[in-house]
XYZ file of C-alpha atoms in Angstrom:
684
model
C 37.467 -3.707 26.261
C 36.552 -5.192 29.673
C 38.154 -8.583 29.898
C 40.288 -11.296 27.905
C 42.429 -14.181 29.340
C 45.364 -13.249 26.973
C 46.197 -10.018 24.992
C 49.077 -9.784 22.336
C 50.561 -7.232 19.843
C 52.074 -8.508 16.605
C 52.812 -5.536 14.066
C 54.163 -7.847 11.471
C 51.043 -10.052 11.212
C 48.459 -7.519 12.424
C 49.787 -3.952 12.289
C 48.011 -1.544 14.842
C 45.740 -4.490 16.115
C 45.284 -5.902 19.597
C 44.875 -9.654 19.598
C 42.605 -10.793 22.354
C 41.924 -14.637 23.286
C 39.918 -16.286 25.835
C 36.874 -15.056 27.395
C 36.964 -11.844 25.607
C 34.324 -9.236 26.578
C 34.098 -5.736 25.138
C 31.232 -3.169 25.465
C 30.331 -0.120 23.436
C 27.479 2.390 24.064
C 25.108 -0.192 25.654
C 26.147 -3.406 23.468
C 28.101 -6.079 24.903
C 30.241 -8.365 22.889
C 31.811 -11.754 23.933
C 33.784 -14.113 21.997
C 36.716 -16.642 22.025
C 39.144 -14.556 20.088
C 39.260 -10.984 18.692
C 41.190 -8.464 16.877
C 40.811 -4.802 18.223
C 42.083 -1.946 15.848
C 42.255 0.837 18.373
C 42.850 3.709 16.134
C 39.807 2.820 13.914
C 37.677 1.770 16.757
C 36.962 -1.639 14.955
C 36.884 -5.004 16.194
C 36.731 -8.594 14.474
C 35.486 -11.392 16.727
C 35.799 -15.133 16.195
C 34.363 -18.225 17.782
C 31.165 -18.339 19.994
C 30.398 -14.737 19.235
C 27.669 -12.920 21.166
C 26.195 -9.451 20.924
C 23.769 -8.376 23.359
C 21.726 -4.954 23.294
C 19.725 -4.555 26.686
C 16.837 -7.079 26.813
C 15.820 -6.638 23.218
C 18.500 -8.087 21.154
C 20.887 -11.236 21.481
C 23.024 -11.880 18.245
C 25.070 -14.993 18.097
C 27.417 -16.119 15.336
C 30.696 -17.794 14.308
C 32.325 -14.358 13.192
C 31.403 -10.650 13.625
C 32.762 -7.471 12.764
C 31.685 -4.198 14.692
C 32.668 -0.606 13.819
C 32.375 1.687 16.879
C 32.564 4.849 14.806
C 29.367 4.253 12.684
C 27.644 1.737 15.011
C 27.564 -0.987 12.424
C 27.801 -4.805 12.886
C 28.244 -7.713 10.448
C 27.928 -11.221 11.580
C 28.313 -14.555 9.639
C 28.331 -18.101 10.138
C 25.227 -19.837 11.756
C 23.817 -16.485 12.739
C 20.986 -16.577 15.295
C 19.226 -13.183 16.581
C 16.861 -13.528 19.447
C 14.286 -10.957 20.240
C 11.500 -10.812 22.719
C 9.193 -12.751 20.648
C 11.097 -14.529 17.970
C 14.373 -16.374 16.917
C 15.933 -15.545 13.386
C 18.719 -17.779 11.793
C 20.723 -16.811 8.566
C 24.073 -17.188 7.192
C 24.966 -13.457 7.043
C 23.331 -10.420 8.788
C 24.046 -6.751 8.884
C 23.129 -4.514 11.948
C 22.846 -0.804 12.014
C 22.435 0.640 15.574
C 21.791 4.075 14.477
C 18.591 3.177 12.841
C 18.294 -0.001 14.851
C 17.709 -2.182 11.709
C 19.161 -5.811 11.140
C 18.958 -7.023 7.568
C 20.068 -10.198 5.404
C 20.377 -10.836 1.861
C 20.746 -14.587 2.093
C 17.923 -17.079 3.255
C 16.518 -16.280 6.705
C 14.319 -18.216 8.974
C 12.182 -16.733 11.949
C 10.506 -18.788 14.465
C 8.127 -17.585 17.205
C 5.401 -19.304 19.318
C 2.900 -20.045 16.514
C 4.879 -19.324 13.271
C 7.696 -20.377 11.024
C 8.762 -17.719 8.403
C 11.468 -17.901 5.652
C 12.597 -15.720 3.115
C 15.327 -14.843 0.948
C 16.118 -11.335 2.050
C 14.597 -9.198 4.838
C 15.039 -6.369 7.449
C 14.194 -6.283 11.076
C 13.248 -3.171 12.866
C 14.227 -3.528 16.433
C 12.134 -0.598 18.081
C 9.089 -1.369 16.038
C 9.586 -5.329 16.494
C 8.675 -5.541 12.798
C 10.207 -7.796 10.087
C 9.954 -6.744 6.420
C 10.643 -9.526 3.790
C 11.136 -9.646 0.069
C 11.417 -12.548 -2.177
C 10.005 -15.987 -1.728
C 8.484 -15.237 1.753
C 6.770 -18.299 3.450
C 4.892 -18.212 6.857
C 4.013 -21.459 8.224
C 1.253 -21.641 11.015
C -0.436 -24.878 12.171
C -3.604 -23.886 10.712
C -2.373 -22.131 7.233
C 0.349 -21.162 5.239
C 1.312 -17.876 3.863
C 3.194 -16.984 0.746
C 4.263 -13.664 -0.581
C 7.041 -11.742 -2.187
C 6.464 -8.612 0.099
C 5.529 -9.160 3.668
C 5.723 -6.999 6.724
C 5.405 -8.987 9.938
C 5.022 -7.291 13.511
C 6.060 -10.167 15.920
C 4.365 -8.412 19.064
C 0.882 -8.129 17.668
C 0.993 -10.753 15.153
C 0.210 -8.717 12.303
C 1.048 -9.435 8.771
C 0.831 -6.945 5.820
C 0.910 -8.606 2.371
C 1.763 -6.732 -0.865
C 1.752 -7.836 -4.399
C 0.580 -11.441 -5.159
C 0.030 -13.381 -2.012
C -1.634 -16.542 -0.715
C -3.035 -17.829 2.475
C -3.582 -21.544 2.367
C -5.697 -23.385 4.934
C -7.076 -26.720 5.493
C -10.536 -25.706 3.980
C -9.941 -22.605 2.309
C -7.513 -20.379 -0.039
C -6.915 -16.833 0.034
C -5.445 -14.729 -2.752
C -4.610 -11.108 -2.249
C -2.302 -8.388 -3.819
C -2.656 -5.945 -0.687
C -3.839 -7.490 2.633
C -3.586 -7.721 6.279
C -3.709 -10.905 8.609
C -3.474 -11.216 12.261
C -2.043 -14.715 13.477
C -3.209 -14.286 17.009
C -6.792 -13.297 16.480
C -7.051 -15.150 13.143
C -8.896 -12.359 11.286
C -7.769 -10.535 8.040
C -8.567 -7.913 5.579
C -7.699 -8.077 1.850
C -7.742 -5.465 -0.836
C -6.943 -5.500 -4.576
C -7.757 -8.472 -6.760
C -8.634 -10.600 -3.554
C -10.724 -13.544 -2.961
C -11.523 -16.355 -0.646
C -12.156 -19.785 -2.003
C -13.899 -22.536 -0.177
C -14.509 -26.255 -1.745
C -17.530 -25.202 -3.672
C -17.707 -21.328 -3.027
C -15.645 -18.392 -4.248
C -16.049 -15.054 -2.690
C -14.485 -11.947 -4.581
C -14.622 -8.157 -3.590
C -12.738 -4.836 -3.680
C -12.307 -5.183 0.325
C -12.693 -8.609 2.135
C -12.952 -9.306 5.836
C -12.427 -12.768 7.152
C -12.585 -14.305 10.488
C -11.035 -17.898 10.579
C -12.494 -18.820 14.023
C -16.109 -18.361 13.005
C -15.567 -18.950 9.376
C -17.132 -15.775 8.569
C -16.528 -13.531 5.574
C -17.714 -10.189 4.376
C -17.129 -8.206 1.439
C -17.614 -4.542 0.136
C -17.808 -3.129 -3.232
C -18.068 -5.384 -6.265
C -18.728 -8.428 -4.116
C -19.125 -11.659 -6.399
C -20.021 -15.128 -4.536
C -19.862 -18.090 -6.934
C -21.457 -21.247 -5.852
C -20.082 -24.143 -8.232
C -22.352 -26.693 -6.690
C -25.818 -24.853 -7.016
C -24.547 -23.175 -10.278
C -25.200 -19.819 -8.960
C -23.626 -16.407 -8.841
C -24.431 -13.713 -6.193
C -23.332 -10.236 -6.811
C -23.931 -6.960 -4.761
C -21.765 -4.265 -3.231
C -21.894 -5.541 0.191
C -22.191 -9.344 1.228
C -21.617 -11.551 4.387
C -21.049 -15.475 4.242
C -21.501 -17.659 7.220
C -19.560 -20.906 6.066
C -20.640 -23.094 9.308
C -24.408 -22.099 8.731
C -24.414 -22.483 4.972
C -25.648 -18.971 4.698
C -24.946 -15.785 2.909
C -26.565 -12.192 2.640
C -26.068 -9.706 -0.008
C -27.410 -6.191 -0.614
C -26.715 -2.917 -2.532
C -27.333 -3.558 -6.231
C -27.812 -7.355 -5.359
C -28.564 -10.056 -7.713
C -28.474 -13.703 -7.997
C -27.841 -15.620 -11.171
C -29.116 -19.574 -11.485
C -28.510 -21.838 -14.205
C -31.974 -23.299 -15.000
C -32.886 -25.420 -18.323
C -29.355 -24.550 -19.790
C -30.361 -21.037 -19.340
C -29.688 -18.431 -16.781
C -32.353 -16.690 -14.279
C -31.372 -13.419 -12.958
C -32.829 -12.185 -10.034
C -32.582 -8.997 -8.222
C -33.830 -7.484 -4.949
C -32.585 -4.973 -2.402
C -31.758 -7.937 0.126
C -31.066 -11.352 -1.005
C -30.346 -14.159 1.686
C -29.379 -17.664 0.858
C -29.589 -20.412 3.641
C -29.452 -24.155 3.813
C -26.987 -27.134 2.801
C -26.540 -28.066 -0.837
C -30.085 -29.646 -2.149
C -31.765 -27.836 0.731
C -31.199 -24.247 -0.310
C -33.479 -21.637 0.455
C -33.331 -18.106 -1.499
C -35.074 -15.106 -0.093
C -35.293 -11.725 -1.754
C -36.954 -8.768 -0.294
C -38.301 -5.497 -1.793
C -38.448 -4.463 -5.237
C -37.893 -8.140 -6.531
C -37.307 -8.338 -10.448
C -36.284 -11.421 -12.221
C -35.432 -12.342 -15.875
C -35.080 -15.622 -17.765
C -35.337 -16.028 -21.519
C -39.153 -15.570 -22.193
C -39.805 -15.328 -18.677
C -39.537 -12.124 -16.504
C -41.392 -10.543 -13.617
C -41.713 -8.564 -10.868
C -42.803 -8.676 -6.920
C -42.236 -7.168 -3.616
C -40.441 -10.390 -2.246
C -39.573 -13.871 -3.312
C -39.072 -17.416 -1.594
C -37.612 -20.277 -3.396
C -37.079 -23.551 -2.005
C -34.603 -25.827 -3.670
C -35.951 -28.991 -2.226
C -39.529 -28.441 -2.937
C -38.652 -26.806 -6.344
C -41.176 -24.252 -5.194
C -40.814 -20.486 -5.622
C -43.151 -18.039 -4.215
C -43.724 -14.562 -5.641
C -45.307 -12.473 -2.930
C -46.632 -8.935 -3.009
C -48.403 -7.668 -6.333
C -46.517 -10.141 -8.298
C -46.659 -9.827 -12.167
C -45.379 -12.453 -14.631
C -44.434 -12.033 -18.244
C -44.215 -15.307 -20.478
C -43.748 -14.785 -24.052
C -46.698 -12.445 -24.929
C -48.757 -13.186 -21.880
C -48.971 -10.980 -18.902
C -50.239 -12.738 -15.576
C -51.114 -11.058 -12.371
C -52.662 -12.187 -9.023
C -52.225 -11.753 -5.406
C -49.786 -14.719 -5.066
C -47.924 -16.867 -7.425
C -46.149 -20.222 -7.249
C -43.804 -21.391 -9.669
C -43.244 -25.293 -9.631
C -40.121 -26.778 -10.796
C -39.049 -30.561 -11.528
C -35.619 -31.264 -9.635
C -35.219 -34.287 -12.009
C -35.551 -32.652 -15.154
C -34.567 -29.264 -13.725
C -37.369 -27.507 -15.725
C -40.101 -25.344 -14.864
C -43.157 -27.415 -14.418
C -46.375 -25.683 -13.562
C -47.651 -22.340 -12.069
C -50.366 -21.350 -9.500
C -51.901 -18.011 -9.142
C -54.053 -17.288 -6.024
C -56.826 -14.633 -5.850
C -57.393 -12.051 -8.591
C -55.843 -14.009 -11.423
C -55.706 -12.032 -14.511
C -54.113 -13.065 -18.120
C -53.717 -10.367 -20.621
C -51.952 -10.667 -24.190
C -52.364 -8.454 -27.151
C -54.506 -9.580 -30.069
C -52.183 -10.799 -32.772
C -53.400 -8.293 -35.428
C -55.431 -5.452 -33.828
C -55.215 -3.101 -31.043
C -57.427 -5.129 -28.640
C -56.392 -7.472 -25.567
C -57.371 -10.940 -25.013
C -58.345 -11.335 -21.369
C -59.029 -13.931 -18.881
C -59.965 -13.130 -15.240
C -60.710 -15.471 -12.326
C -60.255 -16.292 -8.479
C -57.310 -18.870 -9.245
C -55.080 -20.199 -11.976
C -53.629 -23.342 -12.384
C -51.004 -23.515 -15.449
C -48.669 -25.991 -16.991
C -45.402 -25.088 -18.602
C -44.086 -26.800 -22.025
C -40.561 -26.151 -22.915
C -40.297 -22.828 -20.828
C -43.600 -21.453 -22.067
C -47.126 -21.405 -20.492
C -48.922 -24.313 -22.478
C -52.165 -24.895 -20.781
C -54.125 -23.027 -17.903
C -57.175 -23.776 -15.901
C -58.810 -20.701 -14.444
C -61.398 -21.306 -11.836
C -64.389 -19.391 -10.229
C -66.021 -16.235 -11.519
C -64.297 -16.422 -14.811
C -64.510 -13.831 -17.310
C -63.228 -13.793 -20.813
C -62.542 -11.415 -23.670
C -61.296 -13.309 -26.734
C -60.474 -11.929 -30.252
C -61.428 -14.877 -32.764
C -59.807 -15.004 -35.942
C -59.905 -17.305 -38.947
C -56.919 -18.796 -40.799
C -56.599 -15.509 -42.786
C -56.226 -13.608 -39.611
C -59.597 -11.907 -40.372
C -61.684 -11.096 -37.285
C -64.569 -13.305 -36.877
C -66.001 -11.776 -33.664
C -65.130 -10.937 -29.874
C -65.971 -13.740 -27.752
C -67.060 -12.189 -24.353
C -68.403 -14.728 -21.782
C -68.580 -15.668 -18.160
C -68.353 -19.295 -16.709
C -67.379 -21.284 -13.580
C -63.892 -22.623 -15.351
C -62.152 -22.049 -18.396
C -59.470 -24.226 -20.023
C -56.904 -22.219 -22.302
C -54.535 -24.004 -24.499
C -51.657 -21.988 -26.473
C -49.588 -23.179 -29.550
C -45.750 -23.215 -29.690
C -45.744 -19.498 -30.274
C -47.581 -18.750 -27.262
C -51.040 -17.757 -28.975
C -54.305 -19.003 -27.871
C -55.350 -22.053 -29.744
C -58.373 -23.150 -27.760
C -60.513 -21.749 -25.038
C -63.072 -23.898 -23.576
C -65.682 -23.030 -21.196
C -67.218 -25.083 -18.255
C -70.375 -24.810 -16.238
C -72.752 -21.658 -15.734
C -71.618 -20.202 -19.061
C -73.193 -17.052 -20.401
C -72.424 -14.500 -22.823
C -72.004 -14.399 -26.618
C -69.739 -13.637 -29.633
C -70.253 -10.067 -30.993
C -69.555 -8.553 -34.184
C -66.713 -5.986 -33.641
C -69.029 -3.161 -34.451
C -71.669 -4.383 -31.860
C -69.074 -4.204 -29.036
C -68.174 -0.728 -27.807
C -64.653 -0.001 -26.681
C -65.624 0.521 -23.136
C -66.983 -3.015 -23.133
C -63.914 -4.654 -24.502
C -61.729 -4.550 -21.252
C -62.602 -6.462 -18.007
C -62.792 -4.640 -14.543
C -59.325 -4.406 -13.118
C -57.655 -4.254 -16.745
C -53.941 -2.923 -16.516
C -51.853 -3.676 -19.314
C -48.233 -2.915 -18.282
C -46.073 -4.000 -21.195
C -43.942 -0.928 -20.930
C -42.682 -2.422 -17.555
C -41.667 -5.542 -19.011
C -38.211 -6.832 -18.230
C -36.561 -7.702 -21.473
C -32.884 -8.429 -20.536
C -30.841 -9.189 -17.661
C -29.715 -5.271 -17.185
C -33.317 -4.269 -16.701
C -33.820 -6.201 -13.444
C -32.195 -3.158 -11.777
C -34.317 -0.135 -10.952
C -32.899 3.238 -12.003
C -31.701 4.512 -8.648
C -29.542 1.092 -8.066
C -28.023 1.472 -11.466
C -26.729 5.034 -10.582
C -25.500 3.745 -7.392
C -23.666 0.937 -9.224
C -22.081 3.297 -11.547
C -20.841 5.535 -8.756
C -19.357 2.667 -6.752
C -17.765 1.082 -9.737
C -16.027 4.415 -10.757
C -15.127 5.220 -7.091
C -13.560 1.595 -7.045
C -11.585 2.024 -10.056
C -10.051 5.596 -8.691
C -9.154 3.812 -5.494
C -7.468 0.887 -7.212
C -5.348 3.120 -9.371
C -4.290 5.226 -6.175
C -3.357 1.864 -4.330
C -1.534 0.686 -7.461
C 0.767 3.687 -7.707
C 1.110 4.005 -3.961
C 2.380 0.557 -3.958
C 4.543 1.080 -6.864
C 6.226 3.845 -4.625
C 6.693 1.794 -1.524
C 7.965 -1.243 -3.599
C 10.443 1.025 -5.079
C 11.654 2.097 -1.754
C 11.718 -1.120 -0.418
C 13.767 -2.711 -3.183
C 16.261 0.149 -2.979
C 16.484 -0.356 0.702
C 16.891 -4.104 0.875
C 19.293 -4.316 -2.238
C 21.363 -1.242 -1.208
C 20.531 0.683 -4.156
C 19.609 3.797 -2.343
C 22.793 5.618 -3.529
C 21.835 5.315 -7.203
C 18.871 7.525 -6.719
C 21.195 9.953 -4.831
C 23.917 9.856 -7.696
C 21.041 10.413 -10.301
C 19.546 13.413 -8.448
C 22.645 15.034 -7.540
C 25.048 14.329 -10.770
C 22.642 14.691 -13.595
C 24.411 15.657 -16.668
C 27.719 15.016 -15.013
C 30.677 12.497 -15.558
C 31.259 10.061 -12.734
C 34.237 7.636 -12.195
C 33.717 4.805 -9.761
C 36.350 2.751 -7.848
C 37.046 0.534 -10.848
C 37.934 3.596 -12.767
C 34.857 3.140 -14.926
C 33.674 6.496 -16.481
C 29.859 7.074 -16.907
C 27.566 9.887 -17.947
C 24.680 10.332 -15.737
C 21.633 11.174 -17.550
C 17.791 10.949 -17.106
C 18.369 8.462 -14.112
C 20.582 6.241 -16.199
C 24.145 5.583 -16.874
C 25.347 6.180 -20.361
C 28.588 4.947 -22.008
C 31.097 6.885 -24.200
C 31.034 5.663 -28.061
C 34.626 5.892 -28.285
C 37.929 7.307 -26.338
C 37.267 10.820 -27.520
C 33.630 10.980 -26.334
C 34.393 12.498 -22.947
C 36.602 15.139 -24.354
C 33.891 16.283 -26.756
C 31.241 16.387 -24.104
C 33.602 18.508 -21.788
C 34.354 21.003 -24.466
C 30.541 21.073 -25.343
C 29.536 21.594 -21.701
C 32.502 23.495 -19.777
C 30.312 23.657 -16.517
C 30.487 19.923 -16.282
C 34.226 19.260 -17.250
C 35.194 18.174 -13.637
C 34.550 14.733 -13.087
C 33.119 13.132 -9.849
C 34.801 10.640 -7.960
C 32.688 7.989 -6.238
C 34.597 5.786 -4.061
C 32.229 2.719 -4.809
C 31.849 0.328 -7.640
C 28.777 1.719 -9.405
C 28.950 -0.329 -12.380
C 28.834 -4.189 -12.825
C 28.854 -6.268 -15.974
C 25.465 -8.049 -14.660
C 23.835 -4.693 -14.905
C 24.139 -4.504 -18.759
C 20.882 -3.812 -20.497
C 19.042 -3.468 -17.009
C 17.252 -0.681 -15.537
C 20.254 1.484 -15.100
C 21.625 1.057 -18.684
C 21.104 4.164 -20.641
C 22.945 3.239 -23.722
C 25.751 5.071 -25.456
C 26.043 8.929 -25.908
C 28.265 10.779 -28.473
C 29.158 13.847 -26.554
C 27.303 16.361 -28.490
C 23.975 15.631 -26.876
C 22.340 18.849 -25.295
C 22.055 19.406 -21.564
C 18.653 18.498 -20.000
C 17.109 19.723 -16.704
C 15.379 17.116 -14.517
C 12.574 18.469 -12.384
C 11.632 16.355 -9.414
C 8.125 16.087 -8.392
C 7.481 17.676 -5.008
C 4.779 15.231 -4.015
C 4.920 11.339 -3.580
C 2.153 8.947 -4.661
C 0.634 11.009 -7.306
C -2.614 9.751 -8.949
C -3.110 9.814 -12.647
C -5.607 12.681 -12.425
C -2.933 14.870 -10.319
C -0.141 13.789 -13.070
C -2.371 15.043 -15.721
C -3.381 18.139 -14.018
C 0.077 19.177 -12.812
C 2.242 17.940 -15.813
C 0.020 18.377 -18.827
C 1.857 19.179 -21.972
C 5.172 17.978 -20.394
C 7.679 15.175 -20.853
C 7.999 13.016 -17.668
C 10.108 9.898 -16.667
C 8.879 7.100 -14.715
C 10.340 4.812 -12.306
C 11.167 2.331 -15.181
C 12.930 5.102 -17.348
C 9.849 5.197 -19.513
C 9.657 8.648 -21.112
C 6.075 9.824 -21.740
C 4.565 12.831 -23.144
C 1.589 13.921 -21.200
C -1.230 15.216 -23.331
C -4.978 15.729 -22.424
C -5.173 12.920 -19.849
C -3.317 10.556 -21.875
C 0.275 9.263 -22.153
C 1.783 9.446 -25.685
C 5.043 7.508 -26.839
C 8.037 8.159 -29.214
C 7.641 6.573 -32.412
C 11.351 5.621 -32.546
C 14.729 6.285 -30.913
C 15.010 9.788 -32.356
C 11.377 10.982 -31.734
C 11.902 12.421 -28.294
C 15.155 14.103 -29.465
C 13.614 15.538 -32.462
C 10.428 16.874 -30.126
C 12.908 18.550 -27.871
C 14.887 20.284 -30.752
C 11.619 21.360 -32.223
C 10.044 22.477 -29.128
C 12.690 23.769 -26.477
C 10.012 23.639 -23.785
C 10.022 20.016 -23.414
C 13.777 19.875 -22.660
C 12.791 20.393 -18.933
C 11.720 16.807 -17.965
C 9.751 15.771 -14.711
C 10.983 12.775 -13.027
C 8.154 10.869 -11.203
C 9.666 7.984 -9.101
C 6.785 5.828 -9.640
C 5.818 3.039 -12.171
C 3.445 4.686 -14.453
C 3.118 2.514 -17.576
C 2.568 -1.255 -17.908
C 2.422 -2.294 -21.526
C 0.866 -5.790 -20.797
C -2.303 -4.370 -19.020
C -2.542 -0.728 -20.306
C -1.868 -0.692 -24.027
C -4.766 0.434 -25.884
C -6.496 1.310 -22.710
C -7.978 4.847 -21.570
C -4.362 6.201 -20.876
C -3.101 5.305 -24.187
C -2.669 8.504 -26.379
C -0.719 6.932 -29.181
C 2.451 7.931 -30.729
C 4.313 11.045 -31.563
C 6.955 11.483 -34.392
C 8.852 14.498 -32.762
C 8.294 16.464 -35.975
C 5.268 18.220 -34.099
C 6.005 22.007 -33.633
C 4.017 23.827 -30.813
């Protein structure tokens, strides 16, 4: 005690206390407290301070309030009434604050408000770590920045670096975009972020999803890794791949690794694959480029080429590098192909094939092939099928002619300068008309040998035809996709379990429930009595209640090793906890003892659980009792099933406690980990 204007002792009103008034100043182990009035309990090394209270710890912490208490023996402080805590980078205000100098942590369980140069942050409960300059918040967290707003139920914020770590459902809302994540990071100084677990970035007309997303607000650049999906609502397109980049200001994007783009055309979907897909240009002027091993599919229209160039404004798609096109029963090849659409009707209009044009289709009955070969081809589409084609220059034709009874009349083999071909609504050749410099004849089948029935360059590739959207991917990319998807699922499960462990710890820490875990571990199978005189049986990480007045006596006689009750000088049970996570129901006193084995490792994956604890009964964080069997969880049929199982099989009496939430009925029931039910009558 360094100073006060007045001091007094009144054993009647304040036994064993020194009353200090006027400019009170006290110090303890590096902390300085000033106030208008204080009660100093010397024997307990304890002080209560009133009026303009301030506690100062070096240059790291300044705490102001109307009222405060400080215990010098345990170095813990309590402040209430317009509490303001200043640290080098921020100011926090709240109604009530606790400060532990041993751990250098300050925490509040009522609404708090934190302000620094750029951000204002509010939360219903939180903790401040002085050494790390870190805030940890739970429940209705809101961070307001001039450019965006972050909302979460769990946020860790480092004031010096400006780092925010988001856990559980969280959002970042900006002027032109919206970000959702359940595990993310954002830096308010650099305006960059990384988001995992069910994350997406939403612009006005574009949605970006992926296992891992990176975002730069200054340049409006985003990238995604694994299971990337970009939805373009205006252009009715969905772009997928396992790596992608989006440049919003340049209206462009790039996708690779199992890349594909899906367009809505003529109320049907066109699927395109390439090793690399690049989309550039504004709406109405989009250009799509695909490079290497391009494969595409649309109902009754599919093909392959080395690269593709599609211009939205011109409604022109170029197939470059050994293109091949299948339309109904027709196979078309050439050196270069142009598919021309109609922007008004949004339908496919025409086709141009330049150099080495070749059309092949199977004869409708026999094993032969109808063939038309020339330099260039100009075709017209009708209702998504090639209806008419003009083949010009050095045209050669082999055509199987049949009557109405589909009997072969002869094989037409001719050459000319130009041929016009018309097909019916079933894509079968209806008429073939020859123009200029016509030569050749119609041969009876027996007069035209097999080696003369195929034109030079004939190459039927029907086995390569892409028949559905899944076939646009080559085998090596299908294999890569499967590996990435499986690895993503594994990582997601690990992150989910890890986050469960962290949330449990934080929840206990913030809510002050740490001591429950200690009671459960230390006093399993023991009877405890709390400060209110409430007697409880600790069993399987829950509290159980006596059926009647004689229950505890029965239990003590049945288990003499545990007849001594444990006194706990705290209120352990509250009425509001009935039917909650600590409520284990009633007990009769005759129940057998159970040994709880604690897992030696935290953050276990499902694979580790199935390996370490196969054929064991485990209890998860929520008190869910599960039987582990062959990589699945089995569940008791009714309330007596587990009791029966343990009675019939003593090996199950030793239960393993895993401090993680392992089962979620809403999302996991009937899934791959659901092993069904057990009755308890099983004997092993």
